[in-house]
Tab-separated table of C-alpha atoms and ligand atoms in Angstrom:
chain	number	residue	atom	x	y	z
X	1	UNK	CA	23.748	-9.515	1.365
X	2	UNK	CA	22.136	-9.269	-1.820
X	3	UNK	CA	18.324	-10.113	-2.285
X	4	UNK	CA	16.348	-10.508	-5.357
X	5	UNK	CA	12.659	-9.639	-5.212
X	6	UNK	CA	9.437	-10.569	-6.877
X	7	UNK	CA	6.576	-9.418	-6.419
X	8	UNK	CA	3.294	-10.253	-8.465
X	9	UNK	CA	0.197	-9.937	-6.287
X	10	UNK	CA	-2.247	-7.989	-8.283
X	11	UNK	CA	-1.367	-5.705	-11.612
X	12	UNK	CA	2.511	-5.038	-11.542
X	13	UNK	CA	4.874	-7.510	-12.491
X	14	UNK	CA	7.952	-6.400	-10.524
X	15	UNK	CA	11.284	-7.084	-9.451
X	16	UNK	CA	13.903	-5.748	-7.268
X	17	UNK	CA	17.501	-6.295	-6.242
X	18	UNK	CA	18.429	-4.844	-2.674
X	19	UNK	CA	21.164	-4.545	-0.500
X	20	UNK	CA	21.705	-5.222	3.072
X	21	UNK	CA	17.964	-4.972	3.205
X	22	UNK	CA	17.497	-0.967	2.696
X	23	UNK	CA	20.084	-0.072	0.080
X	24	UNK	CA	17.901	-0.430	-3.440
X	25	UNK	CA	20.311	-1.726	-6.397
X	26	UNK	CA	17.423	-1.909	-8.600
X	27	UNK	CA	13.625	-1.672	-8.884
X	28	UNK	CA	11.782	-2.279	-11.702
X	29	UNK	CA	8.240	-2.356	-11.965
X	30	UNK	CA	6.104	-3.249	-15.009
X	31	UNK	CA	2.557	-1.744	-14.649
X	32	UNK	CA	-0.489	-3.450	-16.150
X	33	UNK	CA	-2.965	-0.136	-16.138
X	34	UNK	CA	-3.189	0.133	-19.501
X	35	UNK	CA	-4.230	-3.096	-19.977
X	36	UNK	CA	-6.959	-2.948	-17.352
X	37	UNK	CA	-8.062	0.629	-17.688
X	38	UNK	CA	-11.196	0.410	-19.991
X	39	UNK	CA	-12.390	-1.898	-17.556
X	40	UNK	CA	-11.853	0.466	-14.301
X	41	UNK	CA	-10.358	-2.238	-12.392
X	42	UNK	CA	-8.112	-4.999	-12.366
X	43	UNK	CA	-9.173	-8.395	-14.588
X	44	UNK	CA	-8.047	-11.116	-12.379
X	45	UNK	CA	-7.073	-13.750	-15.442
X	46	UNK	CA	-6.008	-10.628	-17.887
X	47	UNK	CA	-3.341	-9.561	-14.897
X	48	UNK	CA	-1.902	-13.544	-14.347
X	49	UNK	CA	-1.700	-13.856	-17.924
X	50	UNK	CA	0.208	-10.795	-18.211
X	51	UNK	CA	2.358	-11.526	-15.332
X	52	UNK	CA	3.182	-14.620	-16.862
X	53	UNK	CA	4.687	-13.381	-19.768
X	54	UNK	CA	6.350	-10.282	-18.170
X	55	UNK	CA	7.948	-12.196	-14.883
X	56	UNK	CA	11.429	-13.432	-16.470
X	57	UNK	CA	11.821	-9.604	-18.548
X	58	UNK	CA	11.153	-8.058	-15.885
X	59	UNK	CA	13.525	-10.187	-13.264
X	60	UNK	CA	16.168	-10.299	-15.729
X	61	UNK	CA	15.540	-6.293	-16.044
X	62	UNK	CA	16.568	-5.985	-11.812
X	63	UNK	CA	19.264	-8.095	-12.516
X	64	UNK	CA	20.712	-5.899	-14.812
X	65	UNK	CA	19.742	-2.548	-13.455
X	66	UNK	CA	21.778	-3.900	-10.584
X	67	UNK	CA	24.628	-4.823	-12.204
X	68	UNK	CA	24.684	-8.040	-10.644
X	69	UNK	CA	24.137	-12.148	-11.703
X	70	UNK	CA	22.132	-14.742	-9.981
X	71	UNK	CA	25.054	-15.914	-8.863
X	72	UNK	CA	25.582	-13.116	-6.881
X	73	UNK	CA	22.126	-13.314	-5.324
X	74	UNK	CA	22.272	-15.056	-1.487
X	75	UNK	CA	18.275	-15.015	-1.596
X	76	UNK	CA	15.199	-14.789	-3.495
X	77	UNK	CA	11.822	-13.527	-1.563
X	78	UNK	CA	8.231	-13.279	-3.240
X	79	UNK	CA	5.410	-11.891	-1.813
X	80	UNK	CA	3.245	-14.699	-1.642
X	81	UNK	CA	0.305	-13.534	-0.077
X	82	UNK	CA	-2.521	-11.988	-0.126
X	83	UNK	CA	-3.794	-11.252	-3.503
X	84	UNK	CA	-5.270	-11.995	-6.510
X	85	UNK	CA	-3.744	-16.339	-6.344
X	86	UNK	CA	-3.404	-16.637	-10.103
X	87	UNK	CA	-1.284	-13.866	-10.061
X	88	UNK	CA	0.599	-14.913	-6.793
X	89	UNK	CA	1.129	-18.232	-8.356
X	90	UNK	CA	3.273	-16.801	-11.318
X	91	UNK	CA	5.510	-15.008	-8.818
X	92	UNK	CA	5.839	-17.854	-6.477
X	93	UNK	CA	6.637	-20.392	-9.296
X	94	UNK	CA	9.307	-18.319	-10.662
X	95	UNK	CA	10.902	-17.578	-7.055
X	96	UNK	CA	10.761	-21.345	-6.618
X	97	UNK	CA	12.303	-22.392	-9.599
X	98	UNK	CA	15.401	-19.647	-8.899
X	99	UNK	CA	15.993	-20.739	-5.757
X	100	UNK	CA	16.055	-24.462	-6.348
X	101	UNK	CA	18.157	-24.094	-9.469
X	102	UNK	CA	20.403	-21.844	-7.619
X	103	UNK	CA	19.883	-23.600	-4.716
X	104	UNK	CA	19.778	-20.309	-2.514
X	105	UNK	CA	17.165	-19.868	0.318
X	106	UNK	CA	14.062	-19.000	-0.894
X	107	UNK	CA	11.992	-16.251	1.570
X	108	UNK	CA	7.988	-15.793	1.664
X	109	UNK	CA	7.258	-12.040	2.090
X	110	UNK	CA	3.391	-11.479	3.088
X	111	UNK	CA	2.589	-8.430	0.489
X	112	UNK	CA	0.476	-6.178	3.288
X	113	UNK	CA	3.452	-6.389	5.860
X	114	UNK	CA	5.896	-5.408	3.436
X	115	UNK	CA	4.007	-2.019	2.483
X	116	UNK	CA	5.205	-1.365	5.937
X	117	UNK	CA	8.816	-1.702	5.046
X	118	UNK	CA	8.753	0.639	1.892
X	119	UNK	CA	9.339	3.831	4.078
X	120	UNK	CA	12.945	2.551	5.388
X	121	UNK	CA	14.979	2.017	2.133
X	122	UNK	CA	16.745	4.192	0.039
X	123	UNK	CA	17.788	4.324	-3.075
X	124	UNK	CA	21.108	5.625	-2.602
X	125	UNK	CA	24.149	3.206	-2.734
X	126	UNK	CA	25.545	1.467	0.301
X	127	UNK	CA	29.027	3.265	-0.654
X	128	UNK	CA	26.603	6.348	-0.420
X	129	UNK	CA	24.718	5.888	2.454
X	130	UNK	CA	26.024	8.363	5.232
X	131	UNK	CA	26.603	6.981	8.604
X	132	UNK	CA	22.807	7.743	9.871
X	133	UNK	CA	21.956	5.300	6.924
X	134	UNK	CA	24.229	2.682	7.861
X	135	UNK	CA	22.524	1.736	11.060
X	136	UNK	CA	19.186	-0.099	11.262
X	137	UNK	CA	15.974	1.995	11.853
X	138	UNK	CA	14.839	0.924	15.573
X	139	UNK	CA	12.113	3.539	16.268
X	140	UNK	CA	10.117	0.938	17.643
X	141	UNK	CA	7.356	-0.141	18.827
X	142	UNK	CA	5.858	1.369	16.028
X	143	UNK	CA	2.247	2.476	14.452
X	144	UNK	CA	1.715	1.235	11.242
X	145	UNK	CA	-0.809	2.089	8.544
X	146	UNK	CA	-1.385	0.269	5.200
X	147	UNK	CA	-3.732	1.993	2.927
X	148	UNK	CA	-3.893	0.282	-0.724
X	149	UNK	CA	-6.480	-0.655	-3.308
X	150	UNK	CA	-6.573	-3.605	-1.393
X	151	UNK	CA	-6.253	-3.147	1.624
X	152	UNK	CA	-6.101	-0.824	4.675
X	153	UNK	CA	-5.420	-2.390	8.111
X	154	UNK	CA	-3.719	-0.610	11.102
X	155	UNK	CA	-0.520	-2.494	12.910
X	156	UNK	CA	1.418	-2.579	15.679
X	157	UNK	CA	5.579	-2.859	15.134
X	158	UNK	CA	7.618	-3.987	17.706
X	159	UNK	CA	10.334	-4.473	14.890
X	160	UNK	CA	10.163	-4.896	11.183
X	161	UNK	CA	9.093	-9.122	11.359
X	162	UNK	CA	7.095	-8.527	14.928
X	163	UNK	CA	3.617	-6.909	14.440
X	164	UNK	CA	0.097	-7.269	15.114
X	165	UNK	CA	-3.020	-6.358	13.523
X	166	UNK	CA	-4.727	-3.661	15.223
X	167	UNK	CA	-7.799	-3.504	13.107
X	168	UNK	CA	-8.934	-3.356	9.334
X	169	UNK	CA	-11.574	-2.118	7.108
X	170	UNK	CA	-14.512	-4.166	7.063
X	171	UNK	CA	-16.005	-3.290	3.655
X	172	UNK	CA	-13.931	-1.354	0.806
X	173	UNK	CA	-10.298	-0.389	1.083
X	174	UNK	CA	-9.399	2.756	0.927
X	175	UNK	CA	-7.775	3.098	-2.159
X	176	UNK	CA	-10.885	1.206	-3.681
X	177	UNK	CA	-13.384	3.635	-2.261
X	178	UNK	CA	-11.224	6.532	-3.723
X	179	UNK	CA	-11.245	4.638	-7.359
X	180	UNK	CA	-15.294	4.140	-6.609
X	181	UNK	CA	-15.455	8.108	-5.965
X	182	UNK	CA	-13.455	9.008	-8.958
X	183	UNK	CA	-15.725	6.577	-11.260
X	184	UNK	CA	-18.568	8.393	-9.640
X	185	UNK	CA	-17.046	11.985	-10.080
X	186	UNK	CA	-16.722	10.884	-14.130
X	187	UNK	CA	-12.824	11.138	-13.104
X	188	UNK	CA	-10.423	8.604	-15.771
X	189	UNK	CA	-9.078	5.125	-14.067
X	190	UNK	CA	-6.614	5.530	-11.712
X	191	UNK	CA	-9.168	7.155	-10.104
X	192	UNK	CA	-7.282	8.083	-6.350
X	193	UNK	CA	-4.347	9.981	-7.682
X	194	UNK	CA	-7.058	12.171	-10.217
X	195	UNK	CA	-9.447	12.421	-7.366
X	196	UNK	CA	-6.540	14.153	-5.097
X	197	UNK	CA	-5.203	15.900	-8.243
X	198	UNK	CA	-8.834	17.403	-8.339
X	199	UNK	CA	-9.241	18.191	-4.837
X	200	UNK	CA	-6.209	19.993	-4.777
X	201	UNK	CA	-7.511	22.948	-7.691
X	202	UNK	CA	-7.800	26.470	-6.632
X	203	UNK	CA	-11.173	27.334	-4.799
X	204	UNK	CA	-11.775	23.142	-3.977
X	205	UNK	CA	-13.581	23.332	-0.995
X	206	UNK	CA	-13.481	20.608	1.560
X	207	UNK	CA	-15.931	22.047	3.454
X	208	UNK	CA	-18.697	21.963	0.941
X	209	UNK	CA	-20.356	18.850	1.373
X	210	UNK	CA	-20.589	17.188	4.914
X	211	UNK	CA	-19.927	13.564	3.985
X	212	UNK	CA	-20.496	11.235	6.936
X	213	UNK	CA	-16.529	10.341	8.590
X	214	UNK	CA	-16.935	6.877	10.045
X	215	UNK	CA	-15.911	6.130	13.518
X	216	UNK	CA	-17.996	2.995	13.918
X	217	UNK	CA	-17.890	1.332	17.968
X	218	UNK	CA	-16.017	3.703	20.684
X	219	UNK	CA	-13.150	1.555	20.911
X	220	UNK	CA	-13.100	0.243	17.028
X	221	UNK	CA	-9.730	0.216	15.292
X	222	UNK	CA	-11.839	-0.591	12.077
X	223	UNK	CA	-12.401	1.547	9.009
X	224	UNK	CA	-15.313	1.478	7.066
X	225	UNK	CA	-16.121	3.610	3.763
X	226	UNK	CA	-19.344	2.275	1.785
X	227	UNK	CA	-21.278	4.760	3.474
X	228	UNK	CA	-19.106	7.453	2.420
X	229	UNK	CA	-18.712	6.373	-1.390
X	230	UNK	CA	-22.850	6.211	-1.048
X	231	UNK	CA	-23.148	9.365	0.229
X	232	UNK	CA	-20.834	10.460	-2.689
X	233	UNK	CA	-22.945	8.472	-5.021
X	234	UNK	CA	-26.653	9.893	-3.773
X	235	UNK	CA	-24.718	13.249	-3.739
X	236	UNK	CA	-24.132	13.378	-7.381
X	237	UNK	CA	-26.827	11.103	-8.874
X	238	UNK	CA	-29.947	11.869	-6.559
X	239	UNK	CA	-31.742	9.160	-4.528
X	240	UNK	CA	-32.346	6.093	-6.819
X	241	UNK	CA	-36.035	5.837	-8.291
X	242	UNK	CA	-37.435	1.897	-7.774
X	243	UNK	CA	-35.322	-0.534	-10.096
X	244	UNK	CA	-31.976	1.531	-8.819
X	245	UNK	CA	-32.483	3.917	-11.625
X	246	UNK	CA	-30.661	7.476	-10.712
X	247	UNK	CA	-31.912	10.391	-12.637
X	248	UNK	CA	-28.676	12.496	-13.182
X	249	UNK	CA	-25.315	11.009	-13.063
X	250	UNK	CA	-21.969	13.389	-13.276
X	251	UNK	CA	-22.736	15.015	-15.974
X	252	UNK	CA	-24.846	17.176	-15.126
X	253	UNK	CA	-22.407	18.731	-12.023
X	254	UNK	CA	-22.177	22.439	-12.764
X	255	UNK	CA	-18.616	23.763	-12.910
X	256	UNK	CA	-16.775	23.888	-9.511
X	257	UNK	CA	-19.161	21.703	-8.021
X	258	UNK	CA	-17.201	18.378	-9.378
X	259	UNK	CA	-13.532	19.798	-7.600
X	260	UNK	CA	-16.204	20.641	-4.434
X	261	UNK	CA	-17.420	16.894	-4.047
X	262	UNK	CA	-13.985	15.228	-4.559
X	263	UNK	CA	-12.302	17.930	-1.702
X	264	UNK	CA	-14.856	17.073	0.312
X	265	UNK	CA	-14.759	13.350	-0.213
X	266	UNK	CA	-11.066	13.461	0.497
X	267	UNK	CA	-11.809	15.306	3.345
X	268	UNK	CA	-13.812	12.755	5.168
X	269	UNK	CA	-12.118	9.737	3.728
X	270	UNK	CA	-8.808	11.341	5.286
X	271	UNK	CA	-10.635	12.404	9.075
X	272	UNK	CA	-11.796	8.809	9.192
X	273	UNK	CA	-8.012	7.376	8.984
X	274	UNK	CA	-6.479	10.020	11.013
X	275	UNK	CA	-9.667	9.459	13.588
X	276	UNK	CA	-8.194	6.189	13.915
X	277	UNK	CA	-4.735	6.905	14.023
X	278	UNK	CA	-5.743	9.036	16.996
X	279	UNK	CA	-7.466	6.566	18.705
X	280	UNK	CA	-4.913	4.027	18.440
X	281	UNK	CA	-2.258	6.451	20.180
X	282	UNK	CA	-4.591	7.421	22.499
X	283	UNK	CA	-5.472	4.056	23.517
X	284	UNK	CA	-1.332	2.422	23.756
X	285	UNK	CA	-1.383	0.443	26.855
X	286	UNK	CA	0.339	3.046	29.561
X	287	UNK	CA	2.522	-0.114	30.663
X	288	UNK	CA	4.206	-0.618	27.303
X	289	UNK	CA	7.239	1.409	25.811
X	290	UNK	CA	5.819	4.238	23.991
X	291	UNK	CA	5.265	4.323	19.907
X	292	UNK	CA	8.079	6.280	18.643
X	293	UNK	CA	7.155	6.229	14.817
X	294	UNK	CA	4.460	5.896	12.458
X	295	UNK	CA	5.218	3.430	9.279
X	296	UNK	CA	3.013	4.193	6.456
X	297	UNK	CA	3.134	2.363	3.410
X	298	UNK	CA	0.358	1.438	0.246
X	299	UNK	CA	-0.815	3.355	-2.681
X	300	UNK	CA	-2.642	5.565	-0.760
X	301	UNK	CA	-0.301	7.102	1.156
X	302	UNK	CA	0.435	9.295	-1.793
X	303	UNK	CA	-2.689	11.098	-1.174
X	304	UNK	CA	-1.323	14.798	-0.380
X	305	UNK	CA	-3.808	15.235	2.124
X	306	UNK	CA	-3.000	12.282	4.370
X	307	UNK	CA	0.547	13.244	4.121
X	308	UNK	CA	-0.503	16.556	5.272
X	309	UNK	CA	-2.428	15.009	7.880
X	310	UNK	CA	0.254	12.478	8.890
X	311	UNK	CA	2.854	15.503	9.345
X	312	UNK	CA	0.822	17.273	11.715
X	313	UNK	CA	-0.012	14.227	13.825
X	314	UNK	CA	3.753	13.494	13.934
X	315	UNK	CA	4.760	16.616	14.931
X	316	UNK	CA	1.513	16.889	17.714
X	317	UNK	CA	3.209	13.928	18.933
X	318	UNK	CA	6.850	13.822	18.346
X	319	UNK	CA	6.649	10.587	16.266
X	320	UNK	CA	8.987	9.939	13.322
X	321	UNK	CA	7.017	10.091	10.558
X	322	UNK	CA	8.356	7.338	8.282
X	323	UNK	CA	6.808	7.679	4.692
X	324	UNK	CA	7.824	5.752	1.211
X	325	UNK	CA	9.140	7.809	-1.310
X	326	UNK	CA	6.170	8.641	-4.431
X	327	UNK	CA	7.664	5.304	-6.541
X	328	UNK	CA	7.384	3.304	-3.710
X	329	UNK	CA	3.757	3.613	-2.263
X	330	UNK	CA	2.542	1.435	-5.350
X	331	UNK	CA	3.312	-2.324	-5.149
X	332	UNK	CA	6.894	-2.752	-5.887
X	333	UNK	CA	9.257	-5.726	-5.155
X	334	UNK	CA	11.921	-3.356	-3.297
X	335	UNK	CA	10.012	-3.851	0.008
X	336	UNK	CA	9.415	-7.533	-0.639
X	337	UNK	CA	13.504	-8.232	-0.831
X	338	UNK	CA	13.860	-5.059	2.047
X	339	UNK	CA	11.995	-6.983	4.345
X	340	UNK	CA	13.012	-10.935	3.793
X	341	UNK	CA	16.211	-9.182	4.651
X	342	UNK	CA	14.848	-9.663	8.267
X	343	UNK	CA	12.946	-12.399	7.511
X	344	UNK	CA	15.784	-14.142	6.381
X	345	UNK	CA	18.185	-12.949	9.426
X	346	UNK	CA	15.148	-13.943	11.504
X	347	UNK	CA	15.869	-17.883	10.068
X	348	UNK	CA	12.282	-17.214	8.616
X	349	UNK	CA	12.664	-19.104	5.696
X	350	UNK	CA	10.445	-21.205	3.058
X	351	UNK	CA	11.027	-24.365	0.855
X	352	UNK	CA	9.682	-25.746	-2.299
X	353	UNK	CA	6.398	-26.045	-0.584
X	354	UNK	CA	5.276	-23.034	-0.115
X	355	UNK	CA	1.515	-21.685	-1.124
X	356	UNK	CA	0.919	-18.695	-2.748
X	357	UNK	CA	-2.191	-17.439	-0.572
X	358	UNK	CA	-5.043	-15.216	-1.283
X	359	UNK	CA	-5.188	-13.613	2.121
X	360	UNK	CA	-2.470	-11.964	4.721
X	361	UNK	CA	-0.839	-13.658	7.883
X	362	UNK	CA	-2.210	-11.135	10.119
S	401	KG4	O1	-0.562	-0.191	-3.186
S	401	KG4	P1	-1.199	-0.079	-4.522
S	401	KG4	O2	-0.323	0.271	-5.697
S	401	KG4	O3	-1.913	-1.381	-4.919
S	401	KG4	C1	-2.543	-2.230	-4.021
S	401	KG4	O4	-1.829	-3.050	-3.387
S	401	KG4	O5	-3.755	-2.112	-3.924
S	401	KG4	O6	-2.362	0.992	-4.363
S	401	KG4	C2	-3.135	1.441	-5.443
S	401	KG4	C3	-4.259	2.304	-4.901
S	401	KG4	C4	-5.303	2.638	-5.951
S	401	KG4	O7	-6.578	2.444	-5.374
S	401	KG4	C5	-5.042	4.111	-6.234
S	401	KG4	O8	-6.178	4.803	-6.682
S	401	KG4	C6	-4.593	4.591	-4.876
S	401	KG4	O9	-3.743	3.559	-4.410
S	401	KG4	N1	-3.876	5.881	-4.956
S	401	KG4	C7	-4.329	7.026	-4.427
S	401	KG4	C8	-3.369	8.021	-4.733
S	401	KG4	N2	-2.351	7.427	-5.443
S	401	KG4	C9	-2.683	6.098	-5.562
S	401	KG4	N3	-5.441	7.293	-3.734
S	401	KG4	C10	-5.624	8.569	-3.312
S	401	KG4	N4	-4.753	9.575	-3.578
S	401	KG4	C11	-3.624	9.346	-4.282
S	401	KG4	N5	-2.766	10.346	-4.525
S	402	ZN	ZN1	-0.101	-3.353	-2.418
């Protein structure tokens, strides 16, 4: 079973042909951050405009990488939701017009759940695979944790099509906050990968700074991190005078002192996700099978400190610890075709009407 991916929901035009729904043929991904860089942050109508002209090179690239034809396709899946919806709508028109030309069944992958998914394929061959890979991962029910530049919600699996949403941010996302605290530190856009680059130096101390770690009501699965990025911001710049004037900005940080405030910044951003990791374990209805893994997918969960942090909570509590490979935290259309793999097996189909949507299912 061969599936054909697009995916198109914010600043990478991508494509991906995979196999059986785990077994990546091909996975290519066409970034946009050069083109939104001197803005520090994505420009919604630069990024569909792009998309538009990069969608068929870039579909015909996964074709080709996988050494296959559309005929050879049996689906084509698009994440069509959530995200930026003039960039949505370029995928979702091309995935429409392949499957009705090639009249092949034509699967809606929501962006956020698919994240999930990136963990569980691989990029070796079928013909490869040894026979641990040939199976289907079943560690479920599952915890699942989605931290990207737009979004960072916490899930519950009970397979890879069946989950609910546990809780959510309710201001920035984490990947945002880290791009907000690298603008801050005077870092260069992408800010999260620089600010953990940083905060990894020799003599970074996370300790330095006690930046407030949000744990918001008792029982809250919710994240929250504007108070954190302000208490970054105040940190470096000094209280604002009236007219929201600061009187220093990151300049004026004294050597060490910039490496200091990013540690320590990843620190707490890091102790407020695993805080509600934690909770979440802690609070798994006693009457319901057990979690057995932890699914982590999204930009951020290349930060070496969550990894870190995601290990040792793993281990504490003999989870599997299921983690995408580097290439595939970042948006990619691999985990759009991995999981309409199930969708698909699921009878979870679209047709020609389908929306591209600016927010996720769940
Ligand atoms: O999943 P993704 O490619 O795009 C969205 O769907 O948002 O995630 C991109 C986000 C950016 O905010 C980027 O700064 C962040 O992931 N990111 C990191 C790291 N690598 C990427 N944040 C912290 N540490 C990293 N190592
Ligand atoms: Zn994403």
């Amino acid at each position: 079973m061969l599936i054909l991916g697009i995916e198109s929901s914010c600043d990478e035009t991508a494509a991906a042909v995979v196999e059986s729904g785990r077994f990546i043929r091909s996975n290519v991904i066409a970034s946009q951050n050069d083109l939104h860089a001197e803005f520090r942050g994505v420009v919604p109508e630069l990024a569909s405009r792009a998309h538009a002209e990069r969608i068929l090179p870039v579909v015909r690239a996964a074709l080709h990488d996988a050494r296959a034809t559309l005929g050879d396709l049996n689906a084509i899946a698009v994440g069509n939701r959530p995200g930026l919806i003039g960039s949505l709508l370029v995928g979702v028109a091309a995935a429409k017009a392949l499957s009705w030309s090639l009249d092949k069944p034509l699967v809606a992958v929501d962006h956020v759940h698919a994240h999930l998914y990136s963990g569980l394929l691989r990029s070796t061959s079928v013909h490869d695979a040894g026979p641990s890979e040939q199976g289907f991962f079943d560690d479920f029910p599952a915890l699942g944790l989605v931290v990207s530049g737009g979004h960072t919600a916490l899930y519950r699996l009970d397979s890879p099509t069946t989950l609910r949403r546990l809780g959510g941010t309710i201001d920035d996302a984490l990947g945002e906050a880290f791009d907000k605290a690298a603008t801050i530190l005077g870092l260069p856009y992408p800010g999260g990968p620089n600010l953990d680059r940083l905060a990894q130096t020799a003599g970074a101390n996370p300790r330095a700074h006690d930046f407030p770690i949000s744990r918001l009501s008792p029982d809250s699965l919710d994240f929250s991190f504007s108070g954190l990025k302000t208490s970054l911001l105040y940190r470096v710049r000094g209280l604002p005078a009236p007219g929201g004037v600061f009187a220093r900005d990151h300049t004026s940080l004294a050597d060490g002192e910039q490496a200091d405030l990013a540690a320590s910044f990843q620190h707490a951003a890091v102790q407020a996700v695993v805080l509600k990791i934690e909770r979440a374990l802690d609070r798994w209805p006693a009457s319901e099978p057990p979690p057995r893994s932890l699914l982590i997918g999204g930009g951020v969960s290349a930060n070496s400190r969550l990894r870190a942090e995601l290990a040792r909570i793993a281990a504490a509590r003999r989870l599997r610890l299921v983690l995408p490979a580097p290439a595939l935290c970042v948006d990619n259309a691999a985990m759009i075709a991995g999981l309409a793999f199930h969708l698909h097996a699921a009878g979870l189909t679209a047709d020609l009407h389908l929306q591209a949507m600016p927010t996720t299912a769940c």
